[in-house]
Coordinates of C-alpha atoms and ligand atoms in Angstrom, one line a residue:
M348 CA 0.1 -0.2 0.0
N349 CA 1.4 3.6 -0.8
R350 CA 1.0 6.5 1.2
R351 CA -2.1 7.8 -1.1
Q352 CA -3.8 4.7 -0.3
F353 CA -3.0 5.2 3.5
L354 CA -4.3 8.4 3.5
T355 CA -7.7 7.3 1.7
T356 CA -8.2 4.4 3.8
S357 CA -7.3 6.2 6.8
L358 CA -9.3 9.1 6.2
A359 CA -12.7 8.0 8.0
A360 CA -10.5 7.3 11.2
A361 CA -8.6 10.6 10.9
G362 CA -11.4 12.4 10.3
S363 CA -12.3 13.4 13.9
A364 CA -8.8 14.5 14.1
A365 CA -8.6 16.0 10.7
L366 CA -11.9 18.2 11.3
I367 CA -10.7 19.9 14.7
H368 CA -8.4 22.7 14.1
H369 CA -7.4 23.5 17.3
G370 CA -7.2 21.1 20.5
L371 CA -7.7 17.7 20.7
S372 CA -10.2 15.4 18.9
A373 CA -12.3 13.1 21.1
S374 CA -10.7 10.0 20.0
Y375 CA -7.4 11.2 21.1
A376 CA -6.1 9.6 24.3
P377 CA -2.7 10.9 25.7
G378 CA -1.3 8.3 27.9
A379 CA -3.3 5.5 26.1
E380 CA -1.7 2.4 26.6
G381 CA 1.5 1.8 24.1
L382 CA 1.1 5.4 22.9
L383 CA 1.7 8.5 24.5
V384 CA 3.8 9.3 27.7
P385 CA 2.3 10.2 30.9
A386 CA 3.6 13.6 32.0
A387 CA 5.4 11.9 35.3
D388 CA 7.3 9.6 33.0
L389 CA 9.2 12.3 30.5
G390 CA 11.5 12.8 33.4
N391 CA 13.0 9.5 33.1
A392 CA 14.0 10.2 29.5
H393 CA 17.4 10.8 29.3
F394 CA 19.9 11.7 26.3
P395 CA 23.6 11.7 26.0
S396 CA 25.2 15.0 26.8
N397 CA 26.5 16.1 23.4
F398 CA 23.0 15.0 21.7
L399 CA 22.3 17.1 18.5
W400 CA 18.8 18.3 18.7
G401 CA 17.9 19.7 15.2
T402 CA 15.3 20.1 12.5
A403 CA 15.2 18.9 8.8
T404 CA 14.1 20.2 5.4
A405 CA 15.0 19.4 1.6
S406 CA 15.5 21.8 -1.1
Y407 CA 12.5 21.5 -3.4
Q408 CA 10.2 21.4 -0.2
V409 CA 11.4 24.9 1.2
E410 CA 13.7 27.1 -1.3
G411 CA 11.6 28.1 -3.9
A412 CA 13.5 30.2 -6.7
W413 CA 13.0 27.4 -9.0
K414 CA 14.8 29.1 -11.9
E415 CA 16.9 31.8 -10.1
D416 CA 20.5 32.0 -10.8
G417 CA 21.0 29.9 -13.4
K418 CA 19.2 26.5 -11.6
G419 CA 18.1 23.9 -14.3
E420 CA 14.9 22.0 -14.3
S421 CA 14.3 19.2 -11.9
I422 CA 11.7 16.0 -12.5
W423 CA 9.9 17.8 -9.5
D424 CA 9.6 21.1 -11.3
R425 CA 8.5 19.3 -14.6
F426 CA 6.0 16.9 -12.5
A427 CA 4.4 19.6 -10.2
H428 CA 3.9 21.8 -13.2
T429 CA 2.1 18.7 -15.1
T430 CA -1.7 19.0 -14.6
G431 CA -3.1 16.5 -12.2
K432 CA 0.0 15.0 -10.5
V433 CA -0.2 17.4 -7.5
K434 CA -3.0 17.9 -5.1
G435 CA -4.7 21.2 -6.0
G436 CA -1.9 22.1 -8.7
D437 CA 0.7 23.2 -6.1
T438 CA 4.1 23.8 -7.3
G439 CA 7.2 24.3 -5.4
D440 CA 8.2 27.4 -7.3
V441 CA 8.0 29.5 -4.3
A442 CA 7.3 27.0 -1.2
C443 CA 8.7 28.6 1.5
D444 CA 11.0 31.0 -0.4
S445 CA 13.7 29.8 1.9
Y446 CA 16.2 30.8 -1.0
N447 CA 15.6 34.1 0.0
R448 CA 14.7 34.0 3.3
Y449 CA 17.3 31.5 4.8
K450 CA 19.0 34.0 7.2
E451 CA 15.3 34.5 8.9
D452 CA 14.9 30.5 8.9
I453 CA 18.4 29.9 10.4
A454 CA 17.4 32.8 13.3
I455 CA 14.3 30.9 14.1
M456 CA 16.8 27.4 14.6
K457 CA 18.9 29.7 16.9
Q458 CA 15.9 31.0 19.0
L459 CA 14.9 27.4 19.1
N460 CA 18.1 26.4 20.4
M461 CA 19.1 23.9 17.2
K462 CA 22.6 22.2 17.3
S463 CA 22.0 20.7 13.8
C464 CA 20.1 21.5 10.8
R465 CA 19.5 19.1 8.2
F466 CA 19.2 20.5 4.6
S467 CA 19.8 19.3 1.1
I468 CA 21.6 20.7 -2.1
A469 CA 19.5 20.9 -5.1
W470 CA 21.8 19.4 -8.1
T471 CA 20.1 21.6 -10.6
R472 CA 21.5 24.6 -8.7
I473 CA 25.1 23.0 -8.9
Q474 CA 24.8 21.4 -12.4
P475 CA 21.6 22.8 -14.1
T476 CA 21.6 19.5 -16.7
G477 CA 23.1 17.0 -14.2
T478 CA 26.7 16.8 -16.0
G479 CA 29.3 19.1 -16.9
E480 CA 30.0 22.9 -16.1
V481 CA 29.4 23.8 -12.6
N482 CA 27.1 26.8 -11.7
Q483 CA 29.0 28.9 -9.4
K484 CA 26.0 30.9 -8.1
G485 CA 24.3 27.8 -6.9
L486 CA 27.5 26.7 -5.2
D487 CA 27.6 30.2 -3.6
F488 CA 24.3 30.0 -2.2
Y489 CA 24.7 26.9 -0.4
S490 CA 28.2 28.3 0.8
R491 CA 26.3 31.4 2.2
F492 CA 23.8 29.1 3.8
V493 CA 26.4 26.8 5.5
D494 CA 28.7 29.9 6.8
S495 CA 25.4 31.5 8.3
L496 CA 24.6 27.9 10.3
L497 CA 28.2 28.0 11.3
A498 CA 27.9 31.6 12.6
A499 CA 24.8 30.5 14.6
N500 CA 26.8 27.5 15.9
I501 CA 24.4 25.0 14.3
R502 CA 26.0 21.9 12.8
P503 CA 25.2 21.6 9.0
M504 CA 23.9 18.2 8.1
C505 CA 24.0 18.1 4.6
T506 CA 21.8 15.7 2.1
V507 CA 23.3 15.4 -1.2
F508 CA 20.1 14.2 -3.0
H509 CA 16.7 14.6 -1.4
W510 CA 14.4 13.7 -4.9
D511 CA 15.1 16.4 -7.2
L512 CA 16.9 14.8 -10.1
P513 CA 17.9 17.1 -13.0
Q514 CA 15.2 16.5 -15.8
A515 CA 18.0 16.4 -18.5
L516 CA 19.1 13.2 -16.7
E517 CA 15.4 11.6 -16.7
D518 CA 15.4 12.3 -20.1
Q519 CA 18.1 10.1 -20.7
G520 CA 16.3 7.3 -18.7
G521 CA 16.5 8.6 -15.2
W522 CA 17.7 6.4 -12.1
P523 CA 17.0 3.2 -14.0
N524 CA 19.8 4.1 -16.6
R525 CA 22.8 2.8 -15.2
D526 CA 25.2 5.6 -16.1
L527 CA 23.6 7.9 -13.6
Y528 CA 25.8 6.3 -11.0
K529 CA 28.9 8.2 -12.2
H530 CA 27.3 11.4 -12.6
F531 CA 26.0 11.3 -9.2
A532 CA 29.4 10.7 -8.0
D533 CA 30.7 13.7 -10.0
Y534 CA 28.2 15.7 -8.5
A535 CA 28.8 14.5 -5.2
G536 CA 32.3 15.1 -5.3
I537 CA 32.0 18.8 -6.6
V538 CA 29.8 19.5 -3.4
A539 CA 32.0 17.7 -1.1
K540 CA 35.1 19.4 -2.8
H541 CA 33.5 23.0 -2.3
L542 CA 31.6 22.4 1.0
G543 CA 33.7 19.8 2.6
D544 CA 35.9 22.3 4.5
R545 CA 33.0 23.1 6.4
V546 CA 30.5 20.7 5.9
N547 CA 31.7 17.3 8.0
T548 CA 28.3 15.2 8.1
W549 CA 26.8 14.3 4.7
A550 CA 23.7 12.3 4.1
I551 CA 24.1 10.8 0.5
F552 CA 20.4 9.9 -0.2
N553 CA 17.3 10.5 1.4
E554 CA 14.8 7.8 1.4
P555 CA 16.3 5.8 -1.7
W556 CA 13.5 3.3 -1.4
V557 CA 10.7 5.9 -1.2
F558 CA 12.2 7.9 -4.2
T559 CA 12.7 4.7 -6.6
N560 CA 9.3 3.0 -5.7
L561 CA 7.2 6.2 -5.6
G562 CA 8.6 7.7 -8.8
Y563 CA 9.3 4.5 -10.9
Y564 CA 7.0 2.0 -9.8
L565 CA 3.8 3.6 -7.8
G566 CA 3.9 6.8 -10.0
I567 CA 2.6 8.9 -7.3
H568 CA 6.0 10.9 -7.2
A569 CA 8.1 12.2 -10.1
P570 CA 9.0 11.3 -12.6
G571 CA 5.6 9.4 -12.1
K572 CA 6.7 6.1 -13.9
K573 CA 4.6 2.8 -13.1
D574 CA 6.8 -0.6 -13.7
Y575 CA 8.0 -2.4 -11.3
K576 CA 11.5 -3.4 -13.1
L577 CA 12.1 0.3 -13.5
F578 CA 12.1 0.4 -9.9
L579 CA 14.4 -2.6 -9.5
K580 CA 16.8 -0.9 -12.0
A581 CA 16.3 2.3 -10.4
A582 CA 17.4 1.1 -6.9
H583 CA 20.4 -0.7 -8.4
T584 CA 21.9 2.4 -10.0
V585 CA 21.2 4.2 -6.7
N586 CA 23.1 1.5 -4.7
L587 CA 26.0 1.7 -7.3
A588 CA 25.8 5.5 -7.0
Q589 CA 25.8 5.6 -3.1
G590 CA 29.1 3.5 -3.0
E591 CA 30.7 5.9 -5.7
A592 CA 29.6 8.7 -4.2
F593 CA 30.9 8.0 -0.5
R594 CA 34.5 7.5 -2.2
A595 CA 34.2 10.5 -4.1
M596 CA 33.4 12.5 -1.4
K597 CA 36.0 11.3 1.1
A598 CA 38.4 11.8 -1.6
A599 CA 37.1 15.4 -2.2
S600 CA 36.8 16.7 1.3
S601 CA 40.6 16.4 2.1
K602 CA 40.6 19.3 4.6
A603 CA 38.1 17.9 7.1
P604 CA 37.5 14.4 8.0
S605 CA 33.9 13.6 6.7
Q606 CA 31.2 11.5 8.4
I607 CA 29.0 10.1 5.5
G608 CA 25.9 8.2 5.5
S609 CA 22.5 8.1 4.2
A610 CA 18.9 8.4 5.3
Y611 CA 16.8 5.5 5.1
S612 CA 12.9 5.4 5.7
M613 CA 12.4 2.6 8.0
S614 CA 9.2 1.2 9.6
P615 CA 9.0 -1.9 11.8
P616 CA 7.0 -4.5 10.3
E617 CA 4.8 -6.6 12.4
P618 CA 3.6 -10.1 10.9
A619 CA -0.2 -10.0 10.9
T620 CA -0.5 -13.5 12.4
E621 CA 2.1 -15.7 14.1
S622 CA 2.0 -17.8 11.1
E623 CA 5.8 -18.7 9.7
A624 CA 4.3 -17.4 6.1
D625 CA 3.4 -14.1 7.5
K626 CA 6.7 -13.8 9.7
A627 CA 8.7 -14.6 6.4
A628 CA 6.6 -11.8 4.8
A629 CA 7.5 -9.5 7.2
D630 CA 11.1 -10.4 6.7
R631 CA 11.1 -9.6 3.0
Y632 CA 9.2 -6.3 3.9
H633 CA 12.1 -5.2 6.1
A634 CA 14.7 -6.6 3.2
I635 CA 13.1 -4.4 0.7
N636 CA 11.6 -1.4 2.0
N637 CA 14.1 -0.9 5.3
V638 CA 17.6 -2.1 4.3
F639 CA 17.6 -2.5 0.7
F640 CA 20.2 0.3 0.4
L641 CA 22.2 -0.3 3.7
E642 CA 23.0 -4.1 3.5
T643 CA 24.5 -3.3 -0.1
A644 CA 26.5 -0.7 1.7
I645 CA 27.8 -2.4 4.6
H646 CA 28.0 -6.1 3.0
G647 CA 28.0 -5.5 -0.7
R648 CA 25.0 -8.0 -1.3
Y649 CA 21.4 -7.5 -1.7
P650 CA 19.3 -8.7 1.5
K651 CA 19.0 -12.7 1.7
A652 CA 15.3 -12.4 2.3
F653 CA 14.7 -10.6 -1.0
V654 CA 16.4 -12.9 -3.3
T655 CA 14.4 -13.7 -6.5
D656 CA 16.2 -14.6 -9.5
E657 CA 13.9 -12.6 -11.7
A658 CA 14.4 -9.6 -9.7
H659 CA 18.1 -10.1 -9.7
E660 CA 17.8 -10.3 -13.7
V661 CA 16.1 -7.5 -14.2
M662 CA 18.7 -5.4 -12.0
A663 CA 21.3 -6.5 -14.4
I664 CA 23.8 -6.8 -11.9
Q665 CA 27.5 -6.8 -12.8
P666 CA 30.5 -8.5 -11.8
G667 CA 32.3 -6.2 -9.7
D668 CA 29.0 -4.3 -8.6
D669 CA 29.4 -5.6 -5.3
K670 CA 32.7 -4.0 -4.7
I671 CA 31.2 -0.7 -6.0
M672 CA 28.4 -0.9 -3.7
Q673 CA 30.2 -1.5 -0.3
V674 CA 31.5 1.4 1.8
P675 CA 31.6 1.4 5.3
L676 CA 29.2 4.1 6.1
D677 CA 30.0 6.3 8.9
W678 CA 26.7 6.5 10.1
V679 CA 23.2 5.3 9.7
G680 CA 20.3 7.8 9.3
I681 CA 16.7 6.5 10.3
N682 CA 13.6 8.5 9.1
Y683 CA 10.7 7.3 11.1
Y684 CA 7.2 7.7 10.7
N685 CA 5.0 4.6 11.3
R686 CA 4.8 0.8 11.7
H687 CA 3.4 -1.4 9.0
I688 CA 1.4 -4.8 9.5
I689 CA 2.4 -7.5 6.9
S690 CA 1.0 -10.8 5.9
N691 CA 1.8 -13.2 3.3
N692 CA 0.4 -12.8 -0.2
P693 CA 1.6 -14.9 -3.0
D694 CA -0.6 -12.7 -5.4
D695 CA 2.1 -9.8 -5.3
K696 CA 4.6 -11.5 -7.7
W697 CA 7.6 -9.6 -6.7
T698 CA 7.7 -8.8 -3.2
G699 CA 5.1 -11.8 -2.0
F700 CA 3.3 -9.6 0.9
K701 CA 0.4 -7.3 1.5
D702 CA 1.2 -4.1 3.7
E703 CA -1.4 -2.3 5.8
M704 CA -1.1 0.4 8.2
P705 CA -3.0 -0.2 11.3
T706 CA -5.3 2.0 12.8
V707 CA -5.0 1.3 16.7
G708 CA -3.1 4.6 17.5
P709 CA -4.4 8.1 16.7
I710 CA -4.0 9.0 13.2
T711 CA -2.7 12.3 11.9
Y712 CA -3.9 14.5 8.9
M713 CA -1.5 12.7 6.8
G714 CA -3.4 9.5 7.5
W715 CA -0.7 7.9 9.5
E716 CA -0.9 6.1 12.8
V717 CA 0.8 7.5 15.5
W718 CA 3.1 4.8 16.8
P719 CA 6.1 6.1 19.2
K720 CA 7.1 2.5 20.1
G721 CA 7.8 2.0 16.8
I722 CA 10.9 4.0 16.7
Y723 CA 12.4 2.1 19.6
D724 CA 11.5 -1.2 17.6
I725 CA 13.2 0.0 14.4
V726 CA 16.4 1.6 16.4
T727 CA 17.3 -1.4 18.4
R728 CA 16.7 -3.6 15.6
I729 CA 19.1 -1.9 13.2
S730 CA 21.4 -1.4 16.0
K731 CA 21.6 -5.2 16.7
E732 CA 21.8 -6.2 13.1
Y733 CA 24.2 -4.1 12.1
N734 CA 26.6 -4.2 15.1
R735 CA 25.8 -1.0 16.8
P736 CA 26.3 1.7 14.0
I737 CA 26.3 5.5 15.0
I738 CA 22.3 6.2 14.5
E739 CA 20.9 9.6 13.8
I740 CA 17.1 10.2 13.5
T741 CA 17.5 12.1 10.0
E742 CA 13.5 12.7 10.5
N743 CA 10.5 12.0 12.4
G744 CA 7.3 14.3 12.6
C745 CA 3.6 14.7 12.1
S746 CA 1.2 16.9 10.0
Y747 CA -1.5 18.5 11.8
L748 CA -3.3 21.6 10.4
D749 CA -3.5 23.7 13.5
G750 CA -3.2 27.5 12.5
P751 CA -2.7 30.8 14.4
L752 CA -5.4 31.7 16.8
P753 CA -8.2 34.2 15.4
E754 CA -7.8 36.3 18.6
D755 CA -3.9 36.1 19.1
P756 CA -2.3 35.3 15.7
S757 CA 1.2 35.1 17.5
R758 CA 0.1 31.8 18.9
V759 CA -0.5 28.3 17.2
P760 CA -1.5 25.9 19.7
D761 CA -0.7 22.2 18.7
P762 CA -0.8 19.7 21.3
R763 CA -0.9 16.8 19.3
R764 CA 2.6 17.7 17.7
T765 CA 3.9 18.3 21.1
E766 CA 2.5 15.0 22.2
Y767 CA 3.6 13.1 19.0
Y768 CA 7.2 14.5 19.9
Q769 CA 7.3 13.5 23.8
G770 CA 6.1 10.2 22.7
H771 CA 8.6 9.5 20.0
L772 CA 11.4 11.0 21.9
A773 CA 10.6 8.9 25.2
E774 CA 11.0 5.5 23.0
L775 CA 13.9 6.7 21.4
A776 CA 15.4 7.4 24.7
R777 CA 14.5 4.0 25.8
A778 CA 16.3 2.7 22.7
I779 CA 19.5 4.7 23.8
K780 CA 19.3 3.1 27.2
D781 CA 19.2 -0.2 25.8
G782 CA 22.3 0.3 24.1
A783 CA 21.6 2.0 20.5
D784 CA 24.6 4.7 19.6
V785 CA 22.1 7.6 18.7
R786 CA 23.8 11.0 18.4
G787 CA 21.2 13.0 16.9
Y788 CA 17.6 13.5 16.3
H789 CA 15.9 16.0 13.6
A790 CA 12.2 16.9 13.6
W791 CA 10.5 16.9 10.3
S792 CA 10.1 19.8 9.9
L793 CA 11.2 23.2 11.0
L794 CA 8.8 24.9 8.8
D795 CA 5.2 24.0 7.0
N796 CA 6.3 23.4 3.3
Y797 CA 5.5 21.5 0.2
E798 CA 4.6 17.8 1.1
W799 CA 5.1 16.5 -2.5
A800 CA 2.1 15.0 -4.2
E801 CA 0.2 16.5 -1.4
G802 CA 1.4 20.0 -2.1
Y803 CA 0.6 22.5 0.8
S804 CA -2.2 20.5 2.0
Q805 CA -0.3 18.8 4.7
R806 CA 1.4 20.8 7.7
F807 CA 4.5 19.0 9.2
G808 CA 6.5 22.1 10.7
L809 CA 7.1 23.2 14.1
V810 CA 6.8 26.6 12.6
Y811 CA 3.6 27.7 10.6
V812 CA 4.1 29.4 7.2
D813 CA 1.3 31.6 6.0
F814 CA 1.8 30.9 2.0
R815 CA 0.2 34.1 1.4
D816 CA 2.8 36.3 2.8
Q817 CA 5.5 33.9 3.8
K818 CA 5.0 34.9 7.8
R819 CA 6.5 32.5 9.9
T820 CA 4.9 31.8 13.3
I821 CA 6.6 29.6 15.7
K822 CA 3.9 27.0 16.9
D823 CA 3.8 25.8 20.5
S824 CA 5.3 22.7 19.6
G825 CA 8.2 24.6 18.4
H826 CA 8.9 26.5 21.7
W827 CA 8.3 23.2 23.6
Y828 CA 10.7 21.4 21.3
G829 CA 13.3 24.7 22.0
K830 CA 13.1 24.0 25.5
V831 CA 13.7 20.5 25.2
A832 CA 17.2 21.3 23.0
A833 CA 18.5 23.6 25.6
A834 CA 17.6 21.7 28.5
N835 CA 18.5 18.1 26.8
R836 CA 15.3 16.6 28.9
L837 CA 11.8 16.1 27.9
D838 CA 10.1 17.4 31.4
V839 CA 10.4 21.1 30.3
Ligands
LIG2141 C1 10.2 11.8 4.2 C2 10.7 12.7 3.4 O1 12.0 12.7 3.4 C3 10.4 14.1 3.3 O2 10.8 14.8 2.1 C4 8.6 14.2 3.6 O3 8.2 15.7 3.6 C5 8.3 13.6 4.8 N1 8.9 12.3 5.1 C6 6.9 13.4 5.3 O4 6.2 12.7 4.4

């Protein structure tokens, strides 16, 4: 099941929450079993003393300025400009205008005591057609951005690719075209060379499963293709690109040691029943959806639970590819949003499973179940399976539509978001207590922004953005999170 199906099937359940603009819905029960943390327990959550509290954004979702200063067209520019692809016809042409307002955004991060800022670079600002000449103005923008972060004492964590592939490369076949892995490594080397003296922490890819699957199989994200074989081919190129980029970036950032990982979407799968068939299906889900791009880096092979001869044939794996894919990532990024219930499904020729979103917990406006324990489950599982790697939570967050109070527009009360973060952070602290080496946490997102195919109909920000005049207003959850970051505790 995909995001949009989640949204549709969960809408009835989400209705009560969605319709209430301020405050809690009737079905929302803080402290309900397995869900949200009773206030008294918040004090028991501990974080390491140098824990990095941060926020995350991505270029296309916040920057706007889609053709300023020599920027080329990306697949998201093309997709959003195509009628019928995005809800409401929304585009990222202006988004939060952060290309021009980044100083204001960084001032807000500083006011909220943030220690880390995860942002992404638009490939089309650096190489407008994806290869060849470097666009100096694009590099200069990110250079100014990084300098401003450092001046505010905030660590830049830079994602090299958050989905906005140059359209010119899509015209050559996009990610299913194996040639892209070398082009990507060239681009990654360029940004590491120019920013690597100041940026030490890099995420090569953001959610590779999502952009290959939703972009080339489900067709609901750019470039909107619908063929499982294209997904498999794209995934293999991305795996090669991850390895090649890692080496190019290490070689280019000679001045300072770089810490290079990737940010993966991960959801703990729960077998629908105790049957062996459902358990095996859940393992296949984990293999394909969670670690398909991690196992390849760490071990140079595709996960054992997902081995079909036909898939391997489609991916056209060549001798020596294992060596290209395998790199000792310095850290693992986890984007956690929800859990999934998995059952065996022989009718799905490729995966052999059926994937459902439970609705036991409260449902956010996105239609996603709130399930804090899931972050504990996935972080401890990855920690165990990959020999206790350094982990950063690169994203976690929720969409609710709460807006400024009519009687006091400087206030945005959004208690459901605060409780969401309390729950997830308490579970994350428990994972740390149980041995996971988690160094940082990034709330998705700093700002309400462009939610891909959902356009501006979703609001994930700690900061409310009025898209009519770009006014930013820190929500109550943002003020709370700022206090947490300052105190390094949840009972604030
Ligand atoms: C994952 C993606 O990385 C981000 O771009 C998106 O906005 C959030 N999840 C919420 O869906």
